Short mmCIF file of C-alpha atoms and ligand atoms in Angstrom, two decimals:
data_model
loop_
_atom_site.label_atom_id
_atom_site.label_comp_id
_atom_site.label_asym_id
_atom_site.label_seq_id
_atom_site.Cartn_x
_atom_site.Cartn_y
_atom_site.Cartn_z
CA MET A 9 83.42 10.56 57.81
CA SER A 10 85.02 7.48 56.38
CA ASP A 11 82.17 5.38 57.90
CA MET A 12 79.73 7.55 56.01
CA VAL A 13 81.56 6.95 52.75
CA VAL A 14 81.52 3.20 53.35
CA VAL A 15 77.77 3.27 54.05
CA LEU A 16 77.02 5.39 50.99
CA GLY A 17 79.27 3.17 48.87
CA ALA A 18 77.46 0.04 50.11
CA LEU A 19 74.09 1.63 49.33
CA ALA A 20 75.21 2.59 45.87
CA VAL A 21 76.45 -0.95 45.20
CA ALA A 22 73.15 -2.40 46.48
CA ALA A 23 71.18 0.01 44.25
CA VAL A 24 73.21 -0.92 41.17
CA ARG A 25 72.76 -4.61 41.93
CA LEU A 26 69.02 -4.21 42.28
CA TRP A 27 68.91 -2.26 39.03
CA ALA A 28 70.93 -4.93 37.25
CA TRP A 29 68.75 -7.69 38.73
CA ARG A 30 65.63 -5.97 37.51
CA ARG A 31 67.15 -5.28 34.11
CA TRP A 32 68.46 -8.75 33.36
CA HIS A 33 66.19 -11.04 35.41
CA PRO A 34 62.89 -9.21 35.52
CA VAL A 35 60.92 -12.33 36.38
CA SER A 36 62.91 -13.30 39.50
CA PHE A 37 63.09 -9.63 40.49
CA TRP A 38 59.32 -9.38 40.29
CA TYR A 39 58.75 -12.44 42.47
CA GLY A 40 61.70 -11.84 44.80
CA VAL A 41 61.61 -8.08 45.40
CA GLU A 42 58.92 -6.08 43.66
CA PHE A 43 55.91 -8.26 44.42
CA PRO A 44 56.68 -8.65 48.18
CA THR A 45 57.18 -4.83 48.44
CA ARG A 46 53.96 -4.16 46.60
CA ALA A 47 52.11 -6.72 48.73
CA VAL A 48 53.23 -5.09 51.97
CA SER A 49 52.15 -1.71 50.70
CA VAL A 50 48.73 -3.06 49.57
CA TYR A 51 48.04 -4.50 53.03
CA LEU A 52 49.27 -1.39 54.87
CA THR A 53 47.21 1.00 52.78
CA TRP A 54 44.11 -1.16 52.27
CA HIS A 55 42.05 0.51 54.97
CA HIS A 56 42.78 3.91 53.58
CA VAL A 57 42.28 2.84 49.93
CA SER A 58 39.00 1.07 50.54
CA SER A 59 37.72 3.98 52.55
CA GLY A 60 38.63 6.36 49.73
CA CYS A 61 36.80 4.09 47.30
CA ARG A 62 33.73 3.92 49.59
CA LEU A 63 34.01 0.20 50.20
CA THR A 64 34.23 0.39 53.97
CA ARG A 65 31.24 -0.07 56.25
CA LYS A 66 30.51 1.55 59.56
CA ARG A 67 30.14 -0.87 62.42
CA GLN A 68 29.23 -0.13 66.02
CA ARG A 69 31.68 -1.41 68.54
CA PHE A 70 31.94 -1.18 72.29
CA ARG A 71 35.03 0.77 73.24
CA LEU A 72 36.54 1.72 76.53
CA THR A 73 36.90 5.50 76.54
CA LEU A 74 38.32 8.05 78.92
CA ASP A 75 35.79 10.83 79.39
CA ALA A 76 36.17 14.15 81.15
CA VAL A 77 33.35 14.34 83.72
CA PRO A 78 32.71 17.51 85.82
CA VAL A 79 32.55 16.85 89.52
CA VAL A 80 29.04 17.39 90.77
CA GLY A 81 28.72 20.01 93.51
CA ALA A 82 31.93 21.83 92.72
CA ALA A 83 32.34 25.20 94.40
CA SER A 84 31.67 27.48 91.44
CA ARG A 85 31.39 27.25 87.66
CA SER A 86 34.61 29.00 86.97
CA THR A 87 36.60 26.58 89.09
CA ALA A 88 34.63 23.45 88.10
CA THR A 89 36.80 20.39 88.69
CA VAL A 90 36.95 17.77 86.01
CA VAL A 91 37.96 14.12 86.49
CA GLN A 92 38.77 11.48 83.92
CA LYS A 93 36.45 8.50 84.05
CA ARG A 94 36.61 5.20 82.14
CA ARG A 95 33.42 4.36 80.32
CA VAL A 96 32.28 1.70 77.94
CA ARG A 97 30.67 3.37 74.91
CA ARG A 98 29.28 2.39 71.58
CA VAL A 99 31.35 4.00 68.86
CA ASP A 100 31.31 3.86 65.06
CA VAL A 101 34.36 2.23 63.48
CA GLU A 102 35.07 1.89 59.78
CA ARG A 103 35.76 -1.65 58.65
CA ALA A 104 37.52 -2.39 55.37
CA PRO A 105 36.48 -5.46 53.39
CA ARG A 106 38.69 -8.32 54.49
CA LEU A 107 41.58 -8.87 52.09
CA GLY A 108 42.74 -12.45 51.49
CA LEU A 109 46.17 -13.61 50.50
CA LEU A 110 47.77 -11.66 47.64
CA ARG A 111 48.85 -14.14 44.98
CA PRO A 112 51.42 -13.06 42.45
CA THR A 113 50.77 -13.47 38.73
CA ARG A 114 53.23 -12.81 35.90
CA LEU A 115 52.05 -9.26 35.49
CA GLY A 116 50.46 -8.38 38.81
CA TRP A 117 48.44 -10.16 41.52
CA ARG A 118 45.09 -11.58 42.40
CA VAL A 119 43.45 -11.21 45.77
CA ARG A 120 40.15 -12.49 47.13
CA LEU A 121 37.93 -10.14 49.13
CA ARG A 122 35.07 -10.81 51.44
CA LEU A 123 32.07 -8.60 50.66
CA HIS A 124 30.39 -6.69 53.45
CA ASP A 125 26.74 -7.52 53.98
CA GLY A 126 24.69 -5.66 51.42
CA GLN A 127 27.58 -5.23 48.94
CA VAL A 128 27.46 -6.62 45.43
CA PRO A 129 30.28 -7.27 42.93
CA GLU A 130 29.17 -4.17 40.96
CA ASP A 131 30.27 -2.01 43.88
CA TYR A 132 33.78 -3.30 43.31
CA GLU A 133 33.54 -2.85 39.52
CA LYS A 134 32.70 0.79 40.10
CA ALA A 135 35.59 1.16 42.52
CA ALA A 136 38.10 -0.75 40.35
CA GLU A 137 39.48 2.33 38.59
CA GLY A 138 40.03 4.13 41.86
CA ILE A 139 41.78 1.12 43.34
CA ALA A 140 44.01 0.86 40.22
CA HIS A 141 45.10 4.47 40.71
CA ALA A 142 45.73 3.94 44.42
CA TRP A 143 47.78 0.82 43.74
CA ARG A 144 49.58 2.51 40.81
CA VAL A 145 48.75 -0.30 38.39
CA HIS A 146 47.47 -0.37 34.85
CA SER A 147 44.12 -1.95 35.64
CA VAL A 148 42.13 -3.71 38.31
CA ARG A 149 39.40 -6.08 37.26
CA VAL A 150 36.74 -7.96 39.21
CA VAL A 151 36.94 -11.64 38.29
CA ASP A 152 35.80 -14.92 39.69
CA VAL A 153 32.69 -13.83 41.60
CA GLN A 154 31.49 -16.30 44.23
CA PRO A 155 28.73 -15.88 46.81
CA GLY A 156 30.06 -13.44 49.36
CA PHE A 157 33.47 -13.06 47.67
CA VAL A 158 35.07 -11.36 44.70
CA THR A 159 38.58 -11.61 43.34
CA LEU A 160 40.41 -8.48 42.25
CA TRP A 161 42.98 -8.94 39.53
CA ALA A 162 45.57 -6.19 39.24
CA THR A 163 47.83 -5.84 36.17
CA LEU A 164 50.91 -3.67 36.44
CA ARG A 165 51.19 -2.72 32.79
CA ASP A 166 49.20 -3.28 29.63
CA PRO A 167 50.46 -6.59 28.22
CA LEU A 168 48.86 -5.78 24.90
CA VAL A 169 51.29 -3.06 23.80
CA ASP A 170 53.74 -5.39 22.07
CA VAL A 171 52.19 -8.66 21.12
CA VAL A 172 54.22 -11.67 20.12
CA THR A 173 52.98 -15.25 20.35
CA GLU A 174 54.59 -18.60 20.75
CA PRO A 175 54.92 -20.53 17.50
CA GLU A 176 51.84 -22.49 16.51
CA THR A 177 51.71 -26.07 17.78
CA GLY A 178 49.85 -27.25 14.67
CA GLU A 179 47.01 -28.82 16.66
CA LEU A 180 44.01 -29.34 14.38
CA LEU A 181 41.64 -26.35 14.28
CA ARG A 182 43.50 -24.49 17.03
CA VAL A 183 45.03 -21.11 16.24
CA ARG A 184 46.78 -18.64 18.49
CA PRO A 185 46.04 -15.29 16.89
CA GLY A 186 47.38 -13.12 19.70
CA ARG A 187 47.64 -12.49 23.41
CA LEU A 188 45.17 -12.12 26.23
CA GLU A 189 45.44 -9.45 28.86
CA ASN A 190 46.40 -12.03 31.47
CA GLY A 191 49.63 -12.68 29.56
CA HIS A 192 48.55 -16.02 28.09
CA ASP A 193 48.16 -16.79 24.43
CA TRP A 194 44.74 -16.15 22.96
CA VAL A 195 43.59 -19.51 21.61
CA ILE A 196 40.79 -19.92 19.09
CA ASP A 197 39.82 -23.58 19.06
CA PHE A 198 37.08 -24.17 16.52
CA ARG A 199 36.26 -27.55 18.01
CA VAL A 200 35.45 -25.87 21.32
CA MET A 201 33.91 -22.66 19.94
CA PRO A 202 32.84 -23.32 16.35
CA HIS A 203 31.53 -19.97 15.14
CA TRP A 204 32.92 -16.47 15.64
CA LEU A 205 31.63 -12.96 15.21
CA ASN A 206 34.45 -10.50 14.54
CA ALA A 207 33.12 -6.94 14.84
CA GLY A 208 34.74 -3.52 14.73
CA ALA A 209 34.94 -0.19 12.96
CA THR A 210 37.08 0.35 9.87
CA GLN A 211 40.80 0.15 10.72
CA SER A 212 40.09 -1.55 14.03
CA GLY A 213 41.89 -4.79 13.17
CA LYS A 214 39.22 -7.12 11.81
CA SER A 215 41.13 -8.05 8.69
CA ASN A 216 44.30 -8.46 10.71
CA LEU A 217 42.55 -11.14 12.79
CA ALA A 218 41.34 -12.83 9.56
CA ASN A 219 44.96 -12.75 8.32
CA ALA A 220 46.15 -14.33 11.56
CA LEU A 221 43.54 -17.08 11.22
CA ILE A 222 44.49 -17.76 7.60
CA LYS A 223 48.17 -17.89 8.48
CA GLY A 224 47.48 -20.22 11.42
CA LEU A 225 45.10 -22.52 9.53
CA ALA A 226 47.04 -22.65 6.22
CA PRO A 227 49.48 -25.38 7.34
CA GLN A 228 46.63 -27.53 8.73
CA PRO A 229 44.58 -30.17 6.92
CA VAL A 230 41.48 -27.96 6.63
CA ALA A 231 39.59 -26.41 3.71
CA LEU A 232 39.34 -22.61 3.77
CA VAL A 233 36.44 -20.88 2.06
CA GLY A 234 36.07 -17.12 1.57
CA PHE A 235 33.19 -14.71 1.03
CA ASP A 236 34.36 -11.30 0.03
CA LEU A 237 31.64 -9.24 -1.63
CA LYS A 238 33.67 -6.02 -1.59
CA GLY A 239 34.97 -7.02 -5.01
CA GLY A 240 37.28 -9.70 -3.64
CA VAL A 241 40.09 -7.28 -2.78
CA GLU A 242 40.58 -8.72 0.69
CA PHE A 243 40.66 -12.45 0.02
CA THR A 244 41.75 -12.83 -3.60
CA PRO A 245 45.46 -12.67 -2.60
CA TYR A 246 44.87 -15.76 -0.45
CA ALA A 247 43.22 -17.68 -3.31
CA PRO A 248 46.02 -20.29 -3.56
CA ARG A 249 45.02 -21.66 -0.16
CA LEU A 250 41.25 -21.10 -0.55
CA SER A 251 39.21 -24.01 -1.78
CA ALA A 252 36.46 -21.64 -2.87
CA LEU A 253 35.98 -17.89 -2.98
CA ALA A 254 32.78 -15.99 -3.68
CA THR A 255 33.12 -12.35 -4.72
CA THR A 256 29.66 -11.65 -6.15
CA ARG A 257 26.18 -12.27 -4.89
CA LYS A 258 25.55 -14.93 -7.50
CA GLU A 259 28.71 -16.79 -6.52
CA SER A 260 27.90 -16.48 -2.86
CA VAL A 261 24.41 -17.98 -3.32
CA ASP A 262 25.96 -20.94 -5.19
CA LEU A 263 28.78 -21.40 -2.71
CA LEU A 264 26.43 -21.31 0.23
CA SER A 265 24.23 -23.92 -1.39
CA ASP A 266 27.32 -26.09 -1.91
CA LEU A 267 28.19 -25.70 1.73
CA VAL A 268 24.69 -26.54 2.93
CA GLY A 269 24.70 -29.56 0.61
CA GLU A 270 28.03 -30.67 2.09
CA VAL A 271 26.70 -30.33 5.65
CA GLU A 272 23.64 -32.38 4.72
CA ASN A 273 25.87 -35.08 3.16
CA ARG A 274 27.91 -35.21 6.33
CA MET A 275 24.74 -35.44 8.36
CA ALA A 276 23.52 -38.39 6.27
CA LEU A 277 26.92 -40.05 6.59
CA CYS A 278 26.88 -39.71 10.37
CA ARG A 279 23.33 -40.99 10.56
CA GLU A 280 24.13 -44.08 8.57
CA ASN A 281 27.14 -44.81 10.73
CA GLY A 282 25.39 -44.16 13.99
CA ALA A 283 27.75 -41.25 14.73
CA ARG A 284 26.62 -38.04 16.45
CA ASN A 285 29.22 -35.92 14.69
CA VAL A 286 32.07 -36.22 12.22
CA TRP A 287 34.60 -36.72 15.01
CA THR A 288 33.02 -39.93 16.09
CA LEU A 289 32.97 -41.36 12.56
CA PRO A 290 35.53 -44.10 11.84
CA GLU A 291 38.85 -42.52 10.78
CA ALA A 292 38.50 -43.56 7.14
CA LEU A 293 35.14 -41.83 6.79
CA ARG A 294 36.01 -38.60 8.50
CA ARG A 295 35.52 -35.45 6.43
CA ILE A 296 37.93 -32.59 6.22
CA PRO A 297 36.97 -29.58 8.38
CA VAL A 298 35.89 -26.45 6.52
CA VAL A 299 36.49 -22.93 7.91
CA VAL A 300 34.33 -20.30 6.23
CA LEU A 301 35.51 -16.68 6.42
CA VAL A 302 33.05 -13.91 5.62
CA ASP A 303 34.76 -10.53 5.17
CA GLU A 304 31.91 -8.01 5.47
CA VAL A 305 28.69 -9.73 6.34
CA ALA A 306 26.53 -6.68 5.64
CA GLU A 307 27.37 -7.02 1.94
CA LEU A 308 25.66 -10.42 1.93
CA PHE A 309 22.48 -8.92 3.31
CA LEU A 310 22.24 -5.55 1.61
CA MET A 311 19.96 -5.26 -1.34
CA ALA A 312 20.69 -2.95 -4.26
CA ASP A 313 17.12 -3.36 -5.48
CA LYS A 314 14.01 -5.46 -4.96
CA SER A 315 15.10 -8.09 -7.49
CA GLU A 316 17.77 -9.26 -5.02
CA LYS A 317 15.28 -9.87 -2.25
CA ASP A 318 14.95 -13.52 -2.99
CA GLU A 319 18.71 -14.09 -3.12
CA VAL A 320 19.25 -12.28 0.15
CA ALA A 321 16.58 -14.38 1.82
CA ARG A 322 18.25 -17.56 0.54
CA THR A 323 21.64 -16.32 1.73
CA ALA A 324 20.29 -15.63 5.20
CA THR A 325 18.65 -19.05 5.47
CA ALA A 326 21.76 -20.86 4.23
CA LEU A 327 24.10 -19.05 6.60
CA LEU A 328 21.83 -19.77 9.53
CA ARG A 329 21.60 -23.44 8.58
CA LEU A 330 25.40 -23.65 8.39
CA ALA A 331 25.70 -22.06 11.81
CA GLN A 332 23.12 -24.38 13.33
CA LEU A 333 24.58 -27.58 11.92
CA GLY A 334 28.22 -26.64 11.47
CA ARG A 335 29.48 -27.58 14.89
CA ALA A 336 28.64 -31.27 14.62
CA PHE A 337 29.67 -31.55 10.98
CA ALA A 338 32.91 -29.60 11.08
CA VAL A 339 31.91 -26.52 9.12
CA TYR A 340 32.96 -23.42 11.04
CA LEU A 341 32.10 -19.76 10.49
CA VAL A 342 34.08 -16.60 11.11
CA VAL A 343 31.84 -13.66 10.32
CA CYS A 344 33.39 -10.21 10.20
CA GLY A 345 31.47 -6.97 10.03
CA GLN A 346 31.23 -3.36 11.06
CA ARG A 347 27.63 -3.61 12.13
CA ILE A 348 25.59 -6.71 12.60
CA GLY A 349 22.21 -5.44 13.61
CA SER A 350 18.61 -6.26 12.93
CA ASP A 351 18.51 -3.37 10.41
CA LEU A 352 20.28 -5.72 7.97
CA GLY A 353 17.35 -8.06 7.88
CA PRO A 354 15.42 -10.55 9.95
CA GLY A 355 17.93 -13.39 9.53
CA VAL A 356 20.81 -11.49 11.09
CA THR A 357 19.68 -11.61 14.70
CA ALA A 358 19.16 -15.36 14.52
CA LEU A 359 22.59 -15.79 12.93
CA ARG A 360 24.25 -13.65 15.58
CA ALA A 361 22.71 -15.80 18.30
CA GLN A 362 24.48 -18.83 16.76
CA LEU A 363 27.90 -17.17 16.64
CA SER A 364 28.82 -17.81 20.21
CA GLY A 365 32.47 -16.73 20.01
CA ARG A 366 32.57 -12.92 20.03
CA VAL A 367 35.39 -10.54 19.22
CA CYS A 368 34.65 -6.86 19.56
CA HIS A 369 37.32 -4.49 18.24
CA ARG A 370 37.16 -0.70 18.59
CA VAL A 371 33.71 0.49 17.60
CA ASN A 372 32.39 3.89 16.65
CA ASP A 373 28.92 3.57 18.05
CA PRO A 374 27.99 2.03 21.36
CA GLU A 375 25.26 0.12 19.54
CA THR A 376 27.70 -2.17 17.72
CA ALA A 377 29.45 -3.03 20.99
CA ASN A 378 25.99 -3.71 22.38
CA MET A 379 25.17 -5.99 19.47
CA THR A 380 28.38 -7.90 19.81
CA LEU A 381 28.70 -8.15 23.56
CA GLY A 382 25.34 -6.94 24.80
CA ASP A 383 24.19 -10.20 26.26
CA LEU A 384 27.31 -10.36 28.45
CA ASP A 385 28.71 -8.55 31.46
CA PRO A 386 28.17 -4.73 31.14
CA ALA A 387 31.81 -4.24 32.20
CA ALA A 388 32.88 -5.89 28.92
CA LEU A 389 30.95 -3.23 27.03
CA ASP A 390 32.68 -0.41 28.89
CA VAL A 391 36.08 -1.93 28.13
CA ALA A 392 35.21 -2.37 24.44
CA ARG A 393 34.05 1.24 24.18
CA ALA A 394 37.29 2.43 25.73
CA ILE A 395 39.58 0.81 23.09
CA PRO A 396 41.55 3.69 21.57
CA ALA A 397 42.16 4.09 17.84
CA GLU A 398 45.93 4.05 18.40
CA THR A 399 45.89 0.33 19.27
CA PRO A 400 44.34 -1.49 16.28
CA GLY A 401 43.94 -5.19 16.97
CA VAL A 402 42.95 -4.67 20.62
CA CYS A 403 39.58 -6.30 21.27
CA VAL A 404 37.32 -7.84 23.83
CA VAL A 405 37.01 -11.58 23.37
CA ALA A 406 34.07 -13.37 24.87
CA GLY A 407 32.97 -16.96 24.99
CA GLN A 408 29.74 -18.71 25.64
CA ASP A 409 30.15 -18.98 29.40
CA GLY A 410 30.00 -15.19 29.72
CA SER A 411 33.68 -14.83 30.61
CA TRP A 412 35.56 -12.20 28.64
CA GLN A 413 39.08 -10.81 28.31
CA ARG A 414 40.88 -8.00 26.60
CA ALA A 415 43.11 -9.32 23.86
CA ARG A 416 45.19 -8.18 20.93
CA SER A 417 45.92 -10.02 17.73
CA VAL A 418 49.51 -10.29 16.69
CA TYR A 419 50.25 -8.10 13.69
CA VAL A 420 49.97 -10.22 10.51
CA PRO A 421 50.40 -8.04 7.43
CA GLU A 422 48.70 -9.16 4.23
CA SER A 423 52.08 -10.12 2.83
CA ALA A 424 52.65 -12.65 5.62
CA ALA A 425 49.22 -14.24 5.13
CA GLU A 426 49.76 -14.26 1.35
CA GLN A 427 53.09 -15.97 1.80
CA ALA A 428 51.50 -18.62 4.03
CA ALA A 429 48.74 -19.09 1.41
CA ARG A 430 51.38 -19.68 -1.27
CA ASP A 431 53.60 -21.88 0.89
CA TYR A 432 50.75 -24.22 1.73
CA ALA A 433 48.91 -24.05 -1.56
CA HIS A 434 49.62 -27.76 -2.06
CA LEU A 435 47.40 -28.52 0.97
CA THR A 436 44.36 -26.84 -0.57
CA PRO A 437 41.57 -29.41 -1.02
CA ASP A 438 39.88 -29.14 -4.39
CA TRP A 439 36.35 -27.83 -3.88
CA ASP A 440 34.58 -29.94 -6.49
CA THR A 441 36.27 -33.10 -5.25
CA LEU A 442 35.41 -32.19 -1.67
CA ILE A 443 31.70 -31.67 -2.27
CA ASN A 444 31.26 -34.43 -4.82
CA SER A 445 33.19 -37.17 -3.12
CA VAL A 446 30.38 -39.64 -2.38
CA PRO A 447 30.81 -40.79 1.17
CA THR A 448 31.72 -44.44 1.50
CA VAL A 449 28.86 -45.54 3.63
CA ARG A 450 29.34 -48.86 5.35
CA PRO A 451 26.97 -51.55 4.17
CA ALA A 452 24.17 -52.00 6.64
CA ALA A 453 24.74 -54.98 8.86
N1 LIG B 509 47.14 -6.50 16.02
C1 LIG B 509 47.67 -5.43 15.42
N2 LIG B 509 48.83 -4.94 15.82
C2 LIG B 509 49.36 -3.87 15.20
N3 LIG B 509 48.77 -3.20 14.18
C3 LIG B 509 47.60 -3.66 13.74
C4 LIG B 509 46.98 -4.82 14.34
N4 LIG B 509 45.82 -5.03 13.70
C5 LIG B 509 45.71 -4.07 12.75
N5 LIG B 509 46.77 -3.25 12.76
C6 LIG B 509 46.99 -2.10 11.89
O1 LIG B 509 45.75 -1.46 11.66
C7 LIG B 509 45.46 -1.38 10.29
C8 LIG B 509 44.01 -1.65 10.06
O2 LIG B 509 43.72 -2.97 10.40
P1 LIG B 509 42.67 -3.85 9.57
O3 LIG B 509 42.78 -5.23 10.09
O4 LIG B 509 42.87 -3.67 8.11
O5 LIG B 509 41.31 -3.14 10.01
P2 LIG B 509 39.82 -3.41 9.49
O6 LIG B 509 39.83 -4.65 8.72
O7 LIG B 509 39.04 -3.51 10.78
O8 LIG B 509 39.46 -2.21 8.74
C9 LIG B 509 46.38 -2.42 9.64
O9 LIG B 509 46.79 -2.01 8.41
C10 LIG B 509 47.54 -2.49 10.57
O10 LIG B 509 48.53 -1.56 10.19
MG1 LIG B 510 39.15 -4.91 6.71
#
């Protein structure tokens, strides 16, 4: 009896210790206890799980079997004698795809799988949800496809529920507006990916992302320019940090022509200095980067009546020109919108093709997701369509190389972005000075 008490007591102490370990040192608990336990269970159940998800293949194998064989010439049927004989037979066996080494990540694990002949990565994408349920994890995603192999990436819980980011590092033109699903910071680096399309339904988090960008860029030596044709209600509060803001069609036509003029100046400056882009200009000649934020792009393209046709056409041409030349001459675009389809006008599709960074928030119609992410992996579309309304700010972020991730912007209320705009108002370059400063071109040798 007393032995029993000692054993129960020891078990209770061990349980409390494990609980306390998990509670106060979740990271070491994950790597030291939880991950190894999960890994053992994944390997032990893999055959069963892959069979349930129809990923196994039947193979014929030779097997030694023990068969019951009636003895020929036995006295009568009723007393037929049977003997056991060993025989080599061909039998069907189910083979699971071969599982590589499970590698722990901060929020789950990654594991490489060898495809059976005839299997394609899409078979695993279809099975991913079933595997996630079997493994009791938040999601399983197919990543890193190589000939004959895929990598499954399992995440234990949704890392996008509470999003906080590390403080900004202040690197020029780099902003960390939120978190990626893999637990890393989401980084928008305009020098790597110059133009962005930020799409989503109303209340999906588009403006929040714009706020996060304004807050992140405000302390940097960059000029911010806004287009807000919904009466200026979105961007006017940030005016102290904006070098220029257009709130009517007339203003936007003028501002766009300023911007195109500035890009052309920069182009001439680079040409005369034998530089391919502003970054290779001598330090003294370098021009300040300009980030252009467009709140609702449809407003720029919609015509109230025929008289605006000409202005809309000029707007479309100017935006496209900015997008085409901006990368080399440090003028970057962030274009937000609910819908960015060809119904807005012929220039829109060409513009969209230039905006290689894509952010797709929750959308109401599959068409918008298609327009934003359509040229990418179909799995990205499914994920974008599944974003629920309860989690504004969650989005699918995609880059030029076709890779994509779920992400969520950190919550930046208007007041925080306004505060940043006021705090760094002294850094705002004056627009007229910026566009009229004649570049000091070196005398030709
Ligand atoms: N990343 C986020 N985290 C938490 N709440 C958010 C986030 N993004 C947006 N929200 C909430 O959703 C609301 C709508 O977001 P908003 O950016 O204004 O949407 P949109 O501009 O697409 O209409 C915001 O007022 C805010 O309360
Ligand atoms: Mg908005």
